[in-house]
CSV table of C-alpha atoms and ligand atoms in Angstrom, one decimal:
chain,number,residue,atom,x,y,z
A,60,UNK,CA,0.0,0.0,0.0
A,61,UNK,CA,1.4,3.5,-0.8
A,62,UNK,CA,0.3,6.5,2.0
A,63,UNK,CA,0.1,9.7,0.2
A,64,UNK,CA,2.6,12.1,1.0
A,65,UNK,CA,1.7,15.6,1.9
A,66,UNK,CA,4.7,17.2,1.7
A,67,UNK,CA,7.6,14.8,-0.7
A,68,UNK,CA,10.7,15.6,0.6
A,69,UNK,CA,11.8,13.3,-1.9
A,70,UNK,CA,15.5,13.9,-2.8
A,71,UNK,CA,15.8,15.7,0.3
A,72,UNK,CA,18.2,14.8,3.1
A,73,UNK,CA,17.2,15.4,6.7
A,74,UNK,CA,19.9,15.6,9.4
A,75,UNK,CA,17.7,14.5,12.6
A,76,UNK,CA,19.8,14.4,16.4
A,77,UNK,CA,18.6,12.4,19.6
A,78,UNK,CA,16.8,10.8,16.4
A,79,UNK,CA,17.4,7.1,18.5
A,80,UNK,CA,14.3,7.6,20.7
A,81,UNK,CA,10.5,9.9,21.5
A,82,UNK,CA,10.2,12.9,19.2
A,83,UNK,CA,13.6,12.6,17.3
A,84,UNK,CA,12.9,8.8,16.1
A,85,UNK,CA,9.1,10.1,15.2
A,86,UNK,CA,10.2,12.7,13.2
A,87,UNK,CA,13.1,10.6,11.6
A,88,UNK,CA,10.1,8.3,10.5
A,89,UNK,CA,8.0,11.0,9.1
A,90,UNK,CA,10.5,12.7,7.1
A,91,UNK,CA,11.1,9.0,5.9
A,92,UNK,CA,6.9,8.7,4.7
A,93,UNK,CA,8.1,11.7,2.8
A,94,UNK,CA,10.7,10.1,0.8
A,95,UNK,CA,13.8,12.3,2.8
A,96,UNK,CA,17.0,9.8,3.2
A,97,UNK,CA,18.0,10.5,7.7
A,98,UNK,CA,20.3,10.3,9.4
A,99,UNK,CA,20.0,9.6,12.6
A,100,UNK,CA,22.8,11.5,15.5
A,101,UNK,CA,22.4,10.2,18.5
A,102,UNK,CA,24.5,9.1,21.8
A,103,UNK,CA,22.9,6.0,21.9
A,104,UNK,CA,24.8,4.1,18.9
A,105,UNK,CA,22.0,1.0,19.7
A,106,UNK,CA,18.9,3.2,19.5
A,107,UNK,CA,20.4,5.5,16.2
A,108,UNK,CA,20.7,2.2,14.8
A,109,UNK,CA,17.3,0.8,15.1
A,110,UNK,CA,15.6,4.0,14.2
A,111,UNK,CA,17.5,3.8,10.7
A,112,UNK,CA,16.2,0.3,10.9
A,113,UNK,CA,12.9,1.8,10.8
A,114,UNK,CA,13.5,4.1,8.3
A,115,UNK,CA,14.9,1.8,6.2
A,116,UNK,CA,11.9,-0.4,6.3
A,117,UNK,CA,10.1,2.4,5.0
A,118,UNK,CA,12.2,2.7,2.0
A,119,UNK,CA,14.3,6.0,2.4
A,120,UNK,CA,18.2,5.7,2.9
A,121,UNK,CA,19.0,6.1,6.2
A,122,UNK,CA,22.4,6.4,8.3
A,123,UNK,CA,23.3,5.5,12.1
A,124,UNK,CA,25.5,7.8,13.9
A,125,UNK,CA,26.6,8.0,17.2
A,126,UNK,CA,26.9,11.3,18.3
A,127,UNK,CA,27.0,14.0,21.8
A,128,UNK,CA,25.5,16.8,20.4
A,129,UNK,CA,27.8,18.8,23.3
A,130,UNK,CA,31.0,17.8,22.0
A,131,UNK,CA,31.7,19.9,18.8
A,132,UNK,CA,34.0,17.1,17.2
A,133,UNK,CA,31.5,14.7,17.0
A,134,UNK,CA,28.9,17.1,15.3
A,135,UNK,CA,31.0,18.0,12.9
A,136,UNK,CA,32.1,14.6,12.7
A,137,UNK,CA,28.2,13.4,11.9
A,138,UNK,CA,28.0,16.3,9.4
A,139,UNK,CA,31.1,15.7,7.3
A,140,UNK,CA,29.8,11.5,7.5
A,141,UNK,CA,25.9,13.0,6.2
A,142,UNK,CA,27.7,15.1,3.0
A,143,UNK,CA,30.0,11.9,2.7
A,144,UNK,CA,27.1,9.7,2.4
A,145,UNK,CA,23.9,11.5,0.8
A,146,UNK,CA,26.6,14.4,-0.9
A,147,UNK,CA,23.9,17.2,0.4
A,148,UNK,CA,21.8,18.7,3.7
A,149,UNK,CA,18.2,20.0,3.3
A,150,UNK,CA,16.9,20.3,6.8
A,151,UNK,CA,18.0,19.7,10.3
A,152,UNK,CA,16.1,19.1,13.5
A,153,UNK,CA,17.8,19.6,16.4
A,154,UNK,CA,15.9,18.3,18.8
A,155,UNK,CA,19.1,15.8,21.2
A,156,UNK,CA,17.9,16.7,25.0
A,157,UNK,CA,18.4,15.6,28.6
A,158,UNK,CA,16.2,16.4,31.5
A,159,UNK,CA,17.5,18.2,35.1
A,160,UNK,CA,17.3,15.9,37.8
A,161,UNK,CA,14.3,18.3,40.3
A,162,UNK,CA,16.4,20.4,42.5
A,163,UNK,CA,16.1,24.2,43.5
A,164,UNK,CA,18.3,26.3,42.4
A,165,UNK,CA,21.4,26.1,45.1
A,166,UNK,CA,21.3,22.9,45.1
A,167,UNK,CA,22.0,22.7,41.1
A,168,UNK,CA,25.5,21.2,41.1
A,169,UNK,CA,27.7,22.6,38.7
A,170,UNK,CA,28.0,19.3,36.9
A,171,UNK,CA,24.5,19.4,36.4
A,172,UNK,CA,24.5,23.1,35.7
A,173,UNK,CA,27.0,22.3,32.9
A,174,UNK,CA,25.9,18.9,31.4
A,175,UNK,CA,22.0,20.1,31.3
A,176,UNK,CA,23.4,23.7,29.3
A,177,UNK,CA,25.8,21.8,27.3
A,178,UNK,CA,23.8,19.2,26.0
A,179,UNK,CA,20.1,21.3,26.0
A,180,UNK,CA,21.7,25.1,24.3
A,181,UNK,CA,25.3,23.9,23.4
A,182,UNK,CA,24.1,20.9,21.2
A,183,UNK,CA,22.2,23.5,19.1
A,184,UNK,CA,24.7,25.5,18.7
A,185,UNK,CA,27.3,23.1,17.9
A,186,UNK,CA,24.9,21.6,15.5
A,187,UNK,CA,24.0,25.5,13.7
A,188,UNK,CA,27.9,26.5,13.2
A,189,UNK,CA,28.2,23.5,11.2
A,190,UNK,CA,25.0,23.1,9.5
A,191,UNK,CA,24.3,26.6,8.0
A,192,UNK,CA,27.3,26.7,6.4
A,193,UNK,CA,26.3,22.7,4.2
A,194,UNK,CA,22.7,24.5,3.7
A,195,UNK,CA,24.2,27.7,2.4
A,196,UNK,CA,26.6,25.6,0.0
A,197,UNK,CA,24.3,23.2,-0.7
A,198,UNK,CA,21.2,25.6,-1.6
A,199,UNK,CA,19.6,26.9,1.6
A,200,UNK,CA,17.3,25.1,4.1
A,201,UNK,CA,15.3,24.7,7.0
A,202,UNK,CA,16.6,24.5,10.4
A,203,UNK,CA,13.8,23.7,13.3
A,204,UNK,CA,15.4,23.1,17.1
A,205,UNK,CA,13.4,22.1,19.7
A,206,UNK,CA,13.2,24.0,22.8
A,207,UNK,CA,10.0,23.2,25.5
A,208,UNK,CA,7.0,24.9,27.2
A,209,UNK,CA,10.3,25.7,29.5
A,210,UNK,CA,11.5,27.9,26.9
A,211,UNK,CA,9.1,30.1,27.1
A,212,UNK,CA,7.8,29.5,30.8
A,213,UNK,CA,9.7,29.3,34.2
A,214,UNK,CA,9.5,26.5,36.2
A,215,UNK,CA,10.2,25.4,39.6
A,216,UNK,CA,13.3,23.3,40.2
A,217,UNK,CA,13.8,23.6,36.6
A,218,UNK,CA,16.2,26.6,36.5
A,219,UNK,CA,19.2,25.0,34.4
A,220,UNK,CA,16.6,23.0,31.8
A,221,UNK,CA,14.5,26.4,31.4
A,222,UNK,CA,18.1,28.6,31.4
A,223,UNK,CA,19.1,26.1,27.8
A,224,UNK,CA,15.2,25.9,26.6
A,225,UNK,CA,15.0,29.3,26.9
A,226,UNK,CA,18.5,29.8,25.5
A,227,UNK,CA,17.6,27.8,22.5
A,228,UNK,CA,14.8,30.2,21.3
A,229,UNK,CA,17.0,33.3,21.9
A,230,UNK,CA,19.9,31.6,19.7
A,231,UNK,CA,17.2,30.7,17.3
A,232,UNK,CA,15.8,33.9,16.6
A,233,UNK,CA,19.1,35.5,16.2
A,234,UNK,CA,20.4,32.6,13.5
A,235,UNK,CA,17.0,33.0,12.0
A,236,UNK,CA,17.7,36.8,11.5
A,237,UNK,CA,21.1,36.2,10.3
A,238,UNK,CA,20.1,34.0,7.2
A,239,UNK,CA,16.5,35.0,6.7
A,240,UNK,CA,17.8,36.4,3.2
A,241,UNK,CA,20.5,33.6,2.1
A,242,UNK,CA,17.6,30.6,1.9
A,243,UNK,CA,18.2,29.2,5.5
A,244,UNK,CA,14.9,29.3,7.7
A,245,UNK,CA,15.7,28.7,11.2
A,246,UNK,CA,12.5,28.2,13.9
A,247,UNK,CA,12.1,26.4,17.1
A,248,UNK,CA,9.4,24.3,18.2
A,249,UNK,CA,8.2,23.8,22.2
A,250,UNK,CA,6.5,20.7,22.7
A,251,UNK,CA,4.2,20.2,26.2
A,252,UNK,CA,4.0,16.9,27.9
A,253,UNK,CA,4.8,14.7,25.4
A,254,UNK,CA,4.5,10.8,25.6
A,255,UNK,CA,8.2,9.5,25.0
A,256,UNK,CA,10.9,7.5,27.3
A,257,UNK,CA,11.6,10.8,28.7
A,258,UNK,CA,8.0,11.3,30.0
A,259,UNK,CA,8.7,7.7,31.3
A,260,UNK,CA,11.4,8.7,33.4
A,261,UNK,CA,10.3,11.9,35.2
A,262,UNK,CA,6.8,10.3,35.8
A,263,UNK,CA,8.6,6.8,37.1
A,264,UNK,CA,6.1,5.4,34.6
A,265,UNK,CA,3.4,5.3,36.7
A,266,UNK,CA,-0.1,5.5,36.1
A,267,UNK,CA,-0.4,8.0,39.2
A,268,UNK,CA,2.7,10.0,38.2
A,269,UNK,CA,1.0,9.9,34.4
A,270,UNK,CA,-1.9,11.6,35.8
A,271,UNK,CA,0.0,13.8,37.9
A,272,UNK,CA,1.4,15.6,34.2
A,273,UNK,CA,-1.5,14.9,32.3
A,274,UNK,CA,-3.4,17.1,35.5
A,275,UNK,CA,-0.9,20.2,33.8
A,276,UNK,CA,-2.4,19.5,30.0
A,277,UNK,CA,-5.8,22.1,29.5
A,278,UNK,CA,-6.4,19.3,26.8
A,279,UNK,CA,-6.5,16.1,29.5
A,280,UNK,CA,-3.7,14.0,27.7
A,281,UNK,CA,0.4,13.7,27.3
A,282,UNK,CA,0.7,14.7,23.5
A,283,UNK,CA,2.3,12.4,21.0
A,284,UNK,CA,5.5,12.2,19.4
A,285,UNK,CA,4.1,12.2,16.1
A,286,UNK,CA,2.3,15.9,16.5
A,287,UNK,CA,5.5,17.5,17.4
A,288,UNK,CA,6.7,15.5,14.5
A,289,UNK,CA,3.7,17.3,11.9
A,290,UNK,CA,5.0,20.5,13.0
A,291,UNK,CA,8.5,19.9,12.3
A,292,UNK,CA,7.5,18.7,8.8
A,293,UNK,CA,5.7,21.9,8.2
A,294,UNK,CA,8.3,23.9,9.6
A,295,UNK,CA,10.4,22.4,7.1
A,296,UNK,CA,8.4,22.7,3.9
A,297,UNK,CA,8.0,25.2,1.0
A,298,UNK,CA,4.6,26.2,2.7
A,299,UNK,CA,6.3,27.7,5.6
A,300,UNK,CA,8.2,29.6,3.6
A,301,UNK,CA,7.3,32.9,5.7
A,302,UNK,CA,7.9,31.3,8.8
A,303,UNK,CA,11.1,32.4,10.0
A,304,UNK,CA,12.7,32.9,13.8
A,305,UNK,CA,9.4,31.4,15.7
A,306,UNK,CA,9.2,29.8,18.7
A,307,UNK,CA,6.2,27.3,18.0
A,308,UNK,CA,4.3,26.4,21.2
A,309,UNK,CA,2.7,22.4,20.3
A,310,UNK,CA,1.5,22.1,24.4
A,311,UNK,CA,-2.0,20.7,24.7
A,312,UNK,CA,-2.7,24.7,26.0
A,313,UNK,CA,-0.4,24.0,28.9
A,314,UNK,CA,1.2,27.2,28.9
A,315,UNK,CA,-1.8,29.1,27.2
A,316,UNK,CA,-3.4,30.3,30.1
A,317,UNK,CA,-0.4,31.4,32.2
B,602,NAD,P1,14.0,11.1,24.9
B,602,NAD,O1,14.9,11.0,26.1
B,602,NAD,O2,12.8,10.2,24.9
B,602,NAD,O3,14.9,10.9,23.6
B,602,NAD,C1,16.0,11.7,23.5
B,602,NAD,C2,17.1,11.1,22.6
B,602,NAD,O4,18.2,12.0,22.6
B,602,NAD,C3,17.6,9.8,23.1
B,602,NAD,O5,17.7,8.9,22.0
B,602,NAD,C4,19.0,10.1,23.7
B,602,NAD,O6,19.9,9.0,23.6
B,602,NAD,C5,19.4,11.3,22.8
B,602,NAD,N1,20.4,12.1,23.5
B,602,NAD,C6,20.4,12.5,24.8
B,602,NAD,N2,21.5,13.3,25.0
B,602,NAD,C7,22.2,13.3,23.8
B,602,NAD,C8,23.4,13.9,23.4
B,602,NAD,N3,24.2,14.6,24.3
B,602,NAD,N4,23.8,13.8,22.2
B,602,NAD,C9,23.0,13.1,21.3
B,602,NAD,N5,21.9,12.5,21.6
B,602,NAD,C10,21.5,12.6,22.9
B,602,NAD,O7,13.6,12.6,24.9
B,602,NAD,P2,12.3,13.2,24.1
B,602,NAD,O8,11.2,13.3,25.1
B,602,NAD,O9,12.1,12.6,22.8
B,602,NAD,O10,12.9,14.7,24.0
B,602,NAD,C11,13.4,15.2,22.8
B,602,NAD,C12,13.6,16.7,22.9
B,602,NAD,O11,12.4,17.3,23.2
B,602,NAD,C13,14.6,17.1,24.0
B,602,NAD,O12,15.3,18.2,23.6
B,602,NAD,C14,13.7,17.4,25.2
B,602,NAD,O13,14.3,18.3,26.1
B,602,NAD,C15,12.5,18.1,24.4
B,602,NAD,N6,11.2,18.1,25.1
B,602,NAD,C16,10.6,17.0,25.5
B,602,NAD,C17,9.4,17.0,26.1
B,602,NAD,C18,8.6,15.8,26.6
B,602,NAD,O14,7.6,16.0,27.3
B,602,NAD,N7,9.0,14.6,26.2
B,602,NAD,C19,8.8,18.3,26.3
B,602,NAD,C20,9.5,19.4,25.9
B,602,NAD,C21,10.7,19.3,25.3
């Protein structure tokens, strides 16, 4: 059976990190219904792997890599293995992240400080200073990098977390500005409570500590994977051309109200 595609990315390449797990590996696999060959940047070599596995059953081209997204040498290292591989870069999401352990904020250790800033705001960056520069060469692109609700909220023994989510959109808008003219759209997205092993671990996976988030969603459910995914496909295509520098808020209303 073929599913239609909506947006045929086609001959389009699509550079996806943290792509070996939740939103990243749903948004690897709808680039892939679109006919985009991934590749999928992630720490965890096993979960790259499988996604491309997924991918690959699909039909696209896909290619494991394993990746921190805070380290510089291994972006650039994923990057130089993409153009090696597919010999071009269309879009990138940027979406690796780690969660901060709950702690106020004296108690934030410096190690925690550092690994939830380098990881959360430094992986984007690391990831933009090598990626405009393929999209520029290579044509222009679309850029999306996810941020969170805590980018644009504060929240309570979440001050490192919402210091890099917040971070992210400011670092956003000002690439976006940058290369609004040279082809290279650059917007974040901020998903709410969304339904992925890192929900799993700050809710211990239980039904009560399920409820206990879901209680925060206006709408009365976690979202899914695969809606922050639609966003990040639109983000992405010709139809968004005029979208450029946004923060887009996918949260179930969570932080409508205030
Ligand atoms: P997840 O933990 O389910 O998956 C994250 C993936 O990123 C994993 O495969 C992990 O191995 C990888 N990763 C972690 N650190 C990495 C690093 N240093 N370098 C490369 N890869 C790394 O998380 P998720 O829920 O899918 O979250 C994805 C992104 O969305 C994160 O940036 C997260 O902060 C953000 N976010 C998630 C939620 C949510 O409710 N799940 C809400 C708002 C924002």
């Amino acid at each position: 059976m073929t599913t239609k595609r909506r947006w045929n990315f086609e001959g389009k390449v699509v550079f996806v990190t943290g792509g070996g797990a939740g939103i990243g590996r749903a948004t690897a696999l709808a680039f892939a219904r679109e006919g985009a060959s991934v590749v999928v940047a992630d720490l965890s070599e096993a979960g790259a792997k499988e996604t491309v596995q997924m991918v690959e059953a699909l039909g696209p081209r896909a290619l494991a890599v394993k990746c921190d997204v805070s380290k510089p040498d291994d972006v650039k290292a994923a990057l130089d293995r993409t153009i090696e591989a597919f010999k071009r870069l269309d879009f990138a999401f940027n979406n690796a992240g780690c969660e901060q352990p709950i702690s106020y904020t004296p108690d934030v250790t410096d190690e925690v400080w550092k690994r939830i800033v380098d990881v959360n705001l430094g992986g984007v960056f690391h990831c933009m200073k090598y990626e405009i520069p393929l999209m520029l060469k290579y044509g222009g692109g679309a850029i999306v990098n996810t941020s969170s609700g805590a980018g644009v909220v504060g929240i309570r023994g979440q001050a490192a977390y919402c210091a890099a989510k917040h971070g992210v959109i400011g670092l956003t808008k000002s690439s976006a500005l940058e290369y609004a003219k040279e082809g290279v759209r650059i917007n974040a997205v901020c998903p709410g409570c969304i339904d992925t092993p890192m929900m799993d671990r700050f809710t211990g996976g239980t039904d009560e500590g399920r409820k206990r988030v879901m209680a925060q969603e206006p709408v009365g459910r976690l979202g899914t994977p695969e809606e922050i995914a639609e966003t990040v496909l639109w983000l992405c295509s010709d139809v968004a051309g005029f979208a450029i520098g946004h923060a887009v808020v996918v949260d179930g209303g969570q932080t409508a109200g205030l």
